[in-house]
XYZ file of C-alpha atoms in Angstrom:
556
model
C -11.045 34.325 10.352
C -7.925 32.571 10.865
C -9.929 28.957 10.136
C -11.412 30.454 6.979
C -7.946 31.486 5.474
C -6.493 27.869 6.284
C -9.543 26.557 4.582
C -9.072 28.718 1.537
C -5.827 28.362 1.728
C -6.347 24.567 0.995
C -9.359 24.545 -1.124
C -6.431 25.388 -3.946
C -4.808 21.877 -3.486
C -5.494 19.271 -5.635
C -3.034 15.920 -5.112
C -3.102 14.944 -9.161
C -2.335 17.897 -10.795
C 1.528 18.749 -11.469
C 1.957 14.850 -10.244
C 3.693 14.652 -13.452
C 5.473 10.955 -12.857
C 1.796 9.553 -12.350
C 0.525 11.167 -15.021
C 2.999 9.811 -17.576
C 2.388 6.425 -16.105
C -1.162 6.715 -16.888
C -0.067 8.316 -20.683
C 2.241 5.298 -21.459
C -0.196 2.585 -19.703
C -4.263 3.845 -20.600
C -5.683 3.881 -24.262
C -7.102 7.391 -25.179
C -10.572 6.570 -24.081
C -9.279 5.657 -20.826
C -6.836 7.858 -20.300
C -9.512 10.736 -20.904
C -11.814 9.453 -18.466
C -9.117 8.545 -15.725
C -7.496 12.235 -16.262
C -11.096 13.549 -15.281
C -11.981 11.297 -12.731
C -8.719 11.354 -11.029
C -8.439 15.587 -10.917
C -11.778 15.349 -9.162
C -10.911 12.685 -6.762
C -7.039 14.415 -6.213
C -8.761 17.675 -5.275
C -11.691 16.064 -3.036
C -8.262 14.155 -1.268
C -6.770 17.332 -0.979
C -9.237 18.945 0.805
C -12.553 17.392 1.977
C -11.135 13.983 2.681
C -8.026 15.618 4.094
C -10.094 17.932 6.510
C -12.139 14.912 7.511
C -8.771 12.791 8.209
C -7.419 15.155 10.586
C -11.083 15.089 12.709
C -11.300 11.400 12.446
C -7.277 11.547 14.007
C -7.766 13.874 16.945
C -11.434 13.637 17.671
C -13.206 11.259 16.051
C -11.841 7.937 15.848
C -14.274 4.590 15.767
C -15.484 3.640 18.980
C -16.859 0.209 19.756
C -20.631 -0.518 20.800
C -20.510 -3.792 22.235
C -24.656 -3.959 23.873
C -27.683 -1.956 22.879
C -29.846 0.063 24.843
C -31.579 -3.605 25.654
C -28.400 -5.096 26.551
C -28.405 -7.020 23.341
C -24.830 -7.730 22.231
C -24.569 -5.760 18.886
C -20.522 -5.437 18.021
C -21.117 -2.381 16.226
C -18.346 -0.484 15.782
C -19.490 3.563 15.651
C -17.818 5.973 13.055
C -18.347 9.853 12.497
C -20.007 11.522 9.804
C -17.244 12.587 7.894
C -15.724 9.155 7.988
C -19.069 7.595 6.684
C -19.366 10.613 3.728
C -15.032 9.451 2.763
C -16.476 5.536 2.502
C -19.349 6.554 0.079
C -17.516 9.062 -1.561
C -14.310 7.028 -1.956
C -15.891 3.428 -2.815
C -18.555 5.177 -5.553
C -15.431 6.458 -7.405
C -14.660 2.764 -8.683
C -11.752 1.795 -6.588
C -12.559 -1.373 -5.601
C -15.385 -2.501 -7.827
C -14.118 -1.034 -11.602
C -11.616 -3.426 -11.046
C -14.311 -6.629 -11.280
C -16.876 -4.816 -13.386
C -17.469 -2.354 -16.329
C -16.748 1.252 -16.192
C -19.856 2.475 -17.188
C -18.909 5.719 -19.259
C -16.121 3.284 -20.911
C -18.032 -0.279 -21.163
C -14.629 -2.108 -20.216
C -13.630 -3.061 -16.384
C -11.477 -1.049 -15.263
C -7.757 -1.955 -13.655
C -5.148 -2.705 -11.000
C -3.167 0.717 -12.565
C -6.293 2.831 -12.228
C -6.984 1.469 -8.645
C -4.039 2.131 -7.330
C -3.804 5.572 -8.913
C -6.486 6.325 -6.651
C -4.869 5.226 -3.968
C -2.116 6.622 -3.930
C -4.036 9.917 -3.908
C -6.320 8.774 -1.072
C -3.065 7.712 0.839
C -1.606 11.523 0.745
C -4.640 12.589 2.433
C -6.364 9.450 4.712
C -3.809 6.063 4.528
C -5.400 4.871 7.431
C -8.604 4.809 5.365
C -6.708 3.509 2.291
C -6.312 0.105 5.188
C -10.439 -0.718 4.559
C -10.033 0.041 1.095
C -6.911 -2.291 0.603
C -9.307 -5.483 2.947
C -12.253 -4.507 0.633
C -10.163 -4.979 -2.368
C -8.481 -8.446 -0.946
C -11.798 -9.670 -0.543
C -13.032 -8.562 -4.328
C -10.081 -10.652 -4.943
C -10.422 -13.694 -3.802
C -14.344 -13.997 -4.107
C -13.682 -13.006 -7.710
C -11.151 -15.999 -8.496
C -12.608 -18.630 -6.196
C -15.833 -18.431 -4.885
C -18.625 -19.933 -6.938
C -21.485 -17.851 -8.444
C -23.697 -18.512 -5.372
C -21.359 -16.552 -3.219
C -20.156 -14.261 -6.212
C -24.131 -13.356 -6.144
C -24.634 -12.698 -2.492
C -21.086 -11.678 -1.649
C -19.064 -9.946 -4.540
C -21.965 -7.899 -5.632
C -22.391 -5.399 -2.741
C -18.141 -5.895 -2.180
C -18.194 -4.159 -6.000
C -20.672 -1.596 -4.737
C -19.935 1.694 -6.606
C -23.195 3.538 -5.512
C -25.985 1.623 -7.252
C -26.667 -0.359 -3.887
C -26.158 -1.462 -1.011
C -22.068 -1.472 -0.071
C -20.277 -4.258 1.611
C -16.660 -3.407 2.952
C -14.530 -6.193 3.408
C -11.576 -7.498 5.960
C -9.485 -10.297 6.061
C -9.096 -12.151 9.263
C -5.952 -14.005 9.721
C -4.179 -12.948 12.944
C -4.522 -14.877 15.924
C -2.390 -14.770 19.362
C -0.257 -17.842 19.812
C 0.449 -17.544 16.174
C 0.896 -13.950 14.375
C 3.011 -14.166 11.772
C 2.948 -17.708 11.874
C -0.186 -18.518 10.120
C 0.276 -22.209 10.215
C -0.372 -22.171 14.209
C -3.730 -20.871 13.619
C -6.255 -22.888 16.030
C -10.048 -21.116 14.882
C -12.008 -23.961 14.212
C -14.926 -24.828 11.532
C -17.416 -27.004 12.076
C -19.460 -28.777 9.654
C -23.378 -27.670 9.903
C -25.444 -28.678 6.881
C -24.156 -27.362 3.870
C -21.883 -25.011 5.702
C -20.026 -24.492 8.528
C -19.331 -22.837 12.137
C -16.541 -20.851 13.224
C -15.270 -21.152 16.493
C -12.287 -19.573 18.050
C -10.450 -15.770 17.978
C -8.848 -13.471 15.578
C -6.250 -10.923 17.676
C -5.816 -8.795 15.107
C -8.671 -7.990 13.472
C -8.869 -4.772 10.795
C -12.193 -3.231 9.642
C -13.633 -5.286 12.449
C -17.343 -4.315 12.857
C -17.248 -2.214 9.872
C -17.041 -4.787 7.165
C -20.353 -6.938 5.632
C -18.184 -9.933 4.601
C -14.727 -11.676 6.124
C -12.684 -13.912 4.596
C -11.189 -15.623 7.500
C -8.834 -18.826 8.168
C -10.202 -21.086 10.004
C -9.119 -25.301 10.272
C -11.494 -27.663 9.728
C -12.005 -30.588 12.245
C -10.016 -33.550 11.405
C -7.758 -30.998 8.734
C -3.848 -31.713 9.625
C -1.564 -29.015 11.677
C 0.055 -26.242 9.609
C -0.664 -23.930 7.001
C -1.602 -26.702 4.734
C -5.079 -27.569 6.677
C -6.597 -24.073 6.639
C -9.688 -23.424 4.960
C -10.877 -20.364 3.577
C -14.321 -18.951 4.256
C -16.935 -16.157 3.662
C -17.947 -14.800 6.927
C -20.663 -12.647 7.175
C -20.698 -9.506 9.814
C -24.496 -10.403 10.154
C -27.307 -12.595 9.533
C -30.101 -11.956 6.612
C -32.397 -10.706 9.505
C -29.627 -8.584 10.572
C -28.412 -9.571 13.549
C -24.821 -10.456 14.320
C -23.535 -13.411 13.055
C -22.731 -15.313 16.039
C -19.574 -13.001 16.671
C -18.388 -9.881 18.939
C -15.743 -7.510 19.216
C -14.253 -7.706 22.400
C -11.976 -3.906 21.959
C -11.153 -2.170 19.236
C -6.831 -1.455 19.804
C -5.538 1.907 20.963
C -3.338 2.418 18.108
C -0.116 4.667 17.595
C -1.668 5.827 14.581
C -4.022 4.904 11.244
C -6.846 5.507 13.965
C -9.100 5.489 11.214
C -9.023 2.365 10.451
C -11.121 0.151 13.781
C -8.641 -2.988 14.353
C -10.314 -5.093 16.857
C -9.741 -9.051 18.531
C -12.939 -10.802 17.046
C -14.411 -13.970 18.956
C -16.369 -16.351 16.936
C -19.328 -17.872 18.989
C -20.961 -20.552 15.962
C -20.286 -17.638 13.241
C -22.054 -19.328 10.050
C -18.750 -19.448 7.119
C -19.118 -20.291 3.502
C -16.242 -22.280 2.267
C -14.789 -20.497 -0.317
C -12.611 -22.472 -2.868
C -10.903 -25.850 -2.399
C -10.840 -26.279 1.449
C -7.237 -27.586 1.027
C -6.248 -24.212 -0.535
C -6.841 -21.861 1.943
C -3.418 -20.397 2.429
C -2.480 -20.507 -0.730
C -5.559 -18.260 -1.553
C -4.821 -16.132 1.142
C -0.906 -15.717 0.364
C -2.533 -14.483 -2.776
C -4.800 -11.680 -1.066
C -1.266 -10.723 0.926
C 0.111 -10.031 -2.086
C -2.341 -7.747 -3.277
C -2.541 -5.695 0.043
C 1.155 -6.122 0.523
C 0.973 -3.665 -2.959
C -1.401 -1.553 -1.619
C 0.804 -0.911 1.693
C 3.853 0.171 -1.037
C 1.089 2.453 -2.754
C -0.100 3.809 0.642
C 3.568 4.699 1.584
C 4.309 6.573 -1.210
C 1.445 8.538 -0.607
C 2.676 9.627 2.630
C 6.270 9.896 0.805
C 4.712 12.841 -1.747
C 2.139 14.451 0.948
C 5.465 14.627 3.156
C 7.251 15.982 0.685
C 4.236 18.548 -0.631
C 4.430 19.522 3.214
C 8.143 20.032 3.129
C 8.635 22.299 0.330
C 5.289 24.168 1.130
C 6.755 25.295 4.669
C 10.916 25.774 2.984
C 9.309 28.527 0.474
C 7.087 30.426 2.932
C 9.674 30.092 5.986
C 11.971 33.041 6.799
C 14.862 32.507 8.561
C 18.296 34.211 9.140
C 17.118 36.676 6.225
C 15.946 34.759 3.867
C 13.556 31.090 2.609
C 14.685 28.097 4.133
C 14.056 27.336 0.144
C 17.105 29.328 -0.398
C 19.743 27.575 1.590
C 21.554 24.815 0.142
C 21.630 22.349 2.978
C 17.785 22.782 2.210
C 17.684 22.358 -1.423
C 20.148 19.571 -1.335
C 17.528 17.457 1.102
C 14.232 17.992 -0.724
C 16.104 17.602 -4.351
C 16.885 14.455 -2.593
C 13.739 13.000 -1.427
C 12.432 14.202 -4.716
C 14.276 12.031 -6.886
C 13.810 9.185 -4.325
C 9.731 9.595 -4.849
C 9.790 9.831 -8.570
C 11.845 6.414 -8.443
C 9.852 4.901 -5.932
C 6.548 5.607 -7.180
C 7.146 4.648 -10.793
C 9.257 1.875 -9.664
C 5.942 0.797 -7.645
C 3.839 1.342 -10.919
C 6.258 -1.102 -13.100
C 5.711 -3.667 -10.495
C 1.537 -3.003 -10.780
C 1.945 -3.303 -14.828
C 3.426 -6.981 -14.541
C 0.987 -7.685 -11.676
C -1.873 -7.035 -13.706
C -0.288 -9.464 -15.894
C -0.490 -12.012 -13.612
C -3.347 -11.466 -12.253
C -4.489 -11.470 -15.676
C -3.411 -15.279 -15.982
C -0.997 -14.418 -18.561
C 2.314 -14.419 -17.367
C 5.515 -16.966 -17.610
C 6.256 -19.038 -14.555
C 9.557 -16.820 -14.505
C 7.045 -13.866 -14.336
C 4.700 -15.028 -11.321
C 8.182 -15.957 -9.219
C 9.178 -12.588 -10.352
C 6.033 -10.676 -9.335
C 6.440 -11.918 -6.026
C 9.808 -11.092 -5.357
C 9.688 -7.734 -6.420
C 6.310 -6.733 -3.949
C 8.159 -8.394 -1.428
C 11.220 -6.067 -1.969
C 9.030 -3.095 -2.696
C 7.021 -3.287 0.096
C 10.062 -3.602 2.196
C 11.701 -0.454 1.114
C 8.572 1.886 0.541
C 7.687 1.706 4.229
C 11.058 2.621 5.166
C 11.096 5.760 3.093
C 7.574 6.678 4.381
C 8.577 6.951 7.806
C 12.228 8.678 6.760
C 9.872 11.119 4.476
C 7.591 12.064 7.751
C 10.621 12.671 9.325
C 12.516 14.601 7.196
C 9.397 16.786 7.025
C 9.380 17.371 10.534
C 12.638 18.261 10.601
C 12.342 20.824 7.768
C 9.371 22.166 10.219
C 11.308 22.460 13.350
C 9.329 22.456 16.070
C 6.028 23.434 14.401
C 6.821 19.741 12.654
C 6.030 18.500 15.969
C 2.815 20.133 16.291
C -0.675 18.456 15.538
C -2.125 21.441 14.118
C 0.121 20.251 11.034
C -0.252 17.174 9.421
C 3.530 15.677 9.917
C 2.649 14.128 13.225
C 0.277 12.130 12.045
C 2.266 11.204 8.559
C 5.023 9.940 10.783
C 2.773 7.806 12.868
C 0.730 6.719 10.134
C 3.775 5.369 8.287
C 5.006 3.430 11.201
C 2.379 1.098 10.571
C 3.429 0.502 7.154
C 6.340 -1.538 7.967
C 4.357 -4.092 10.070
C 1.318 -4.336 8.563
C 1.214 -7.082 5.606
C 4.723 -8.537 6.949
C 7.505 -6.827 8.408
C 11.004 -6.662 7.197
C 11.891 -9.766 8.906
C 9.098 -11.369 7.243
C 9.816 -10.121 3.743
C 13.336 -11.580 4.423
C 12.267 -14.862 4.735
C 10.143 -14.446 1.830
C 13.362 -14.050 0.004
C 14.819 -16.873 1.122
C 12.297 -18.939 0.422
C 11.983 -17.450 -3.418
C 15.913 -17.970 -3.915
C 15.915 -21.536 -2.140
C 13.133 -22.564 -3.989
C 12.856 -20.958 -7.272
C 16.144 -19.482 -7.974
C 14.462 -16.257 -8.114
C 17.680 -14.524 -7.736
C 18.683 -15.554 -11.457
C 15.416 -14.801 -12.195
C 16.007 -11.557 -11.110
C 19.365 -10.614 -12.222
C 18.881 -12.149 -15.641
C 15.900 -9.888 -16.370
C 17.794 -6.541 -14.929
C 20.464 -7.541 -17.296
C 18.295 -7.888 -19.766
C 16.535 -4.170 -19.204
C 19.868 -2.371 -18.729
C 20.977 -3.913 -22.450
C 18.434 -1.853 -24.133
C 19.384 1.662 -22.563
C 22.025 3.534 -24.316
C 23.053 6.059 -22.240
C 26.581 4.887 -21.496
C 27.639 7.042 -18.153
C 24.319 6.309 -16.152
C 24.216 2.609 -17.214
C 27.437 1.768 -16.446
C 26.629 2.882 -12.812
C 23.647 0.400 -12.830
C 25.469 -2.388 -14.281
C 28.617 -2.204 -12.269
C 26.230 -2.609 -9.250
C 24.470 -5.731 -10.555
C 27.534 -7.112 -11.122
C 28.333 -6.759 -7.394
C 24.949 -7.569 -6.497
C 24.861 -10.903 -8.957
C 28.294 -11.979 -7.229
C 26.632 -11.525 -3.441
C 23.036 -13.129 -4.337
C 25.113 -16.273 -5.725
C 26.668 -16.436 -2.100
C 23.543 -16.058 -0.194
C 22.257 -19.036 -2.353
C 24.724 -21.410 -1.166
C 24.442 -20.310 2.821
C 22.937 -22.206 5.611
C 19.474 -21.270 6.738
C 20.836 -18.989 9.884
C 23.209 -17.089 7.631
C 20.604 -16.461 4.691
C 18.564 -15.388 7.795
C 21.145 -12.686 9.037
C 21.835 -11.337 5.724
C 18.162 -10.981 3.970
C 17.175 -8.030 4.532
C 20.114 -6.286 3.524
C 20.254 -8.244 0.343
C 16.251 -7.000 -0.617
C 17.444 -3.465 0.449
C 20.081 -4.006 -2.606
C 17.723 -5.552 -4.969
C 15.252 -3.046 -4.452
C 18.192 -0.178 -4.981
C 19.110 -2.341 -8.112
C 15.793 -2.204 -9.586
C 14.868 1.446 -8.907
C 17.903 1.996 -10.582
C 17.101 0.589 -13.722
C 13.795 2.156 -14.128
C 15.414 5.539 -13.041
C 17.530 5.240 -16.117
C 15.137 3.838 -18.382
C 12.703 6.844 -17.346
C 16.050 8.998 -17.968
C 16.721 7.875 -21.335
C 12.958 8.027 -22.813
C 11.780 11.081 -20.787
C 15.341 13.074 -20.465
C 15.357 16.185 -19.684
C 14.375 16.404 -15.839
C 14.279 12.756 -15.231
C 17.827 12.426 -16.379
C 18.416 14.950 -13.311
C 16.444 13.202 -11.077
C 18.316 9.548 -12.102
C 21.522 11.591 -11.540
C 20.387 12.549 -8.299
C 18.935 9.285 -7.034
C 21.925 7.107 -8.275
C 24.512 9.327 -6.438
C 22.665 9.257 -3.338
C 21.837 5.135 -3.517
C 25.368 4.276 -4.584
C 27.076 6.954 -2.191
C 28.360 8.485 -5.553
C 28.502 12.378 -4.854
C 31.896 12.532 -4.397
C 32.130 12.017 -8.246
C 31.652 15.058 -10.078
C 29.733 18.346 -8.851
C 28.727 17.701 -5.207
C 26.479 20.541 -5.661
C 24.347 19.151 -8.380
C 21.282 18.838 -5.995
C 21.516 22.287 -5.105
C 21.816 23.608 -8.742
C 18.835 20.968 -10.078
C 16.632 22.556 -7.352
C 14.172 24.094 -9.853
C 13.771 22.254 -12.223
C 13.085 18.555 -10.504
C 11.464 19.418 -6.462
């Protein structure tokens, strides 16, 4: 009885409704026709996420993770990588909703392709429920990606086509192999070797870190042609399929799947290529470049699944403070309380439509039609972005735990496995260190700190409410002053103060799209910039300290 009133209790959830920030994203980005059909598809999808895919993510965590089959009943080396049921009915499910392929093909009920926005609408909902899952998803959609914008038609045909699956056949995930021991991070030490056969070529060598390993039907992996020079500069990308036309393996094997902290859903393996036959895809000399490109994308996708733990931690959090007694009365009712989730509620709103301004001028780009000043831009905010959502997952998880108490700590709830699905999120796609250097190199190179600060400038000129603006500004000011520093630093000293300078920018330009929500939304959104710019800028001893307590209602 118990199980059936949990399920019940559940069945009532759905993860888009009364997600009013998203929603007025999708009002102020869709046309009608779109916005119709997204509104539809989205409160189906947000209620499957909230419970079917949800129940299913907590089996696949505890019980049912992907195991690796590495020989047959022959003793035939297959490299298959087993999943349960429920995991297989989330792929079809998920992938026949559009969020990979209506990005690279036309909606049908619409006859236009669909969008980057859309995409990642549904994956932020997937991510509340299954962000280990989101991980395939976010490979499959790299993949779309680059055999989209550089493969030729040959490939497109026998590659993209099942990669844009949305139910009407046969369904190839994708993964994107770039990881190998000696080099990790540093790409440019990659050793995996091509050789030329024919037309094509063979792949010889390992990948360490492999995601979606045995699950995927096309790789694009890294791999250096012989005679290429050292660095990232002589990597070549290829199409690597998981298995031949007559269906064996492709001359490849997963030698173990990792025993992960968390995202268990997700099978990361170290890949050995034996002769694995690879389709150059592109300009061999491009490689990296293309890949960088693909990092990009996913590196949005991690920001996207973080704030999808962010709001399911938060969901969690004020679910527990109203039904909780303690000491006489809702933990809802205490201030300390109140003051925390008001908190982490304006921090969300910012952060997700903060995320969803940085999609719009990606889509841009991506589009082909941005300025140069736009494309250094785009980069530089994903790189902050990504930084400082996966931070505020894992502080989310935790501050749901803690509003828990012990039962936070508990599996039968789902904050365990938030907080050790977030972890990930700050590794995966470049960790902080890595996004630092990424700074430096945008500022050293491009200047991208002008870039930056002009356009902020430039934003904060057209909002009119004075006392809120003035905050903002006063802060770029400082910001402007310490970014022209950091220009004019050696290479260790840039090094050592990065991170803390993206932490800033990021702050900087949540800021200004808090206030711009504020001043063309008001109402609760001026509340929630109120809130989120006093607890950014350390401001709450200005004013009513209490303001979180008394905004309670009317923003968590």
């Amino acid at each position: 009885m118990k199980v059936l009133q949990d399920v019940t209790e559940q069945t009532a959830r759905n993860f888009f409704q009364d997600n009013q920030t998203l929603q007025i994203i999708l009002e102020t980005t869709l046309d009608a026709d779109f916005l119709d059909f997204a509104n539809r598809e989205l409160t189906v999808f947000g209620e499957l996420c909230a419970n079917d895919i949800d129940l299913r993510a907590k089996h696949t965590d505890r019980e049912g993770e992907p195991k690796l089959k590495r020989y047959d009943k022959y003793g035939e080396e297959v490299s298959e990588v087993w999943v349960n049921d429920g995991y297989k009915k989330t792929i079809q499910e998920t992938y026949d909703t559009g969020i990979v392929g209506y990005v690279h093909k036309e909606i049908p009920a619409l006859g236009v392709k669909g969008n980057y926005t859309y995409s990642f609408s549904q994956g932020y909902l997937l991510a509340h429920a299954e962000p280990g899952f989101y991980c395939p998803v976010t490979l499959t959609m790299a993949t779309a990606y680059l055999l989209d914008h550089y493969a030729d038609e040959a490939l497109k045909e026998r590659f993209l086509t099942p990669v844009c699956s949305t139910g009407e056949g046969p369904l190839f995930e994708g993964a994107t192999f770039l990881t190998e021991r000696q080099g990790g991070s540093d790409v440019g030490a990659n050793v995996v070797k091509a050789i030329k056969e024919g037309k094509n070529y063979r792949l010889y060598g390992e990948k360490y870190f492999a995601s979606n390993a045995g699950m995927c039907g096309v790789a694009m992996v890294l791999a250096r042609i012989e005679g290429a020079p050292g660095g990232s500069k002589g990597l070549t990308l290829f199409a690597v399929p998981w298995r031949k036309d007559n269906g064996e393996v492709n001359h490849l094997r997963v030698r173990r799947l990792k025993d992960k902290l968390g995202v268990r859903a997700v099978p990361s393996g170290e890949v050995e290529f034996d002769g694995a036959e690879a389709f150059v895809v592109g300009d061999p000399t491009r490689g990296f470049y293309y890949m960088m490109e693909a990092l990009n994308l996913s590196r949005i996708c991690n920001a996207v699944a973080s704030i999808g733990i962010m709001r399911r931690a938060l969901l969690e959090a004020k679910e527990y403070a109203t039904r909780r007694n303690a000491f006489g009365k809702r933990l809802a009712d205490f201030p300390m309380v109140r003051d925390t989730l008001s908190k982490l509620a304006a921090t969300l709103h910012v952060e997700v439509a903060t995320v969803f301004d940085l999609i719009g001028l990606y889509e841009k780009v991506t589009a082909g039609e941005a300025t140069e000043q736009e494309v250094i831009l785009n980069r530089l905010y994903i790189a902050i972005m990504k930084k400082e959502t996966a931070e505020q997952a894992i502080h989310f998880a935790h501050e749901a735990i803690e509003m828990h108490g012990g039962n936070g700590y508990i599996e039968d709830f789902v904050t365990p496995r938030l907080l050790r699905d977030a972890q990930v999120l700050t590794v995966w796609e470049g960790t902080a260190n890595i996004l630092g250097l990424e700074l430096i190199r945008l500022v050293n190179k491009y200047s991208a700190h002008i870039v930056f600060t002009d356009v902020m400038l430039k934003r904060l000129q057209q909002i009119t409410n004075n006392e809120q603006k003035q905050i903002v500004v006063y802060q770029l000011k400082i910001l402007t002053e310490e970014l022209s520093k950091f220009a004019n630093l050696d290479a260790d000293l840039q090094s050592f103060e990065a991170k803390k300078l993206a932490k800033k920018m990021a702050h900087v330009y949540e800021s200004v799209v808090a206030i711009e929500w504020a001043e063309k939304h008001g109402g609760r959104y001026e509340k929630l910039a109120e809130v989120y710019l006093d607890e950014v800028w350390s401001l709450r001893e200005i004013g009513d300290p209490m303001k979180t307590v008394q905004y309670f209602e009317e923003i968590v």
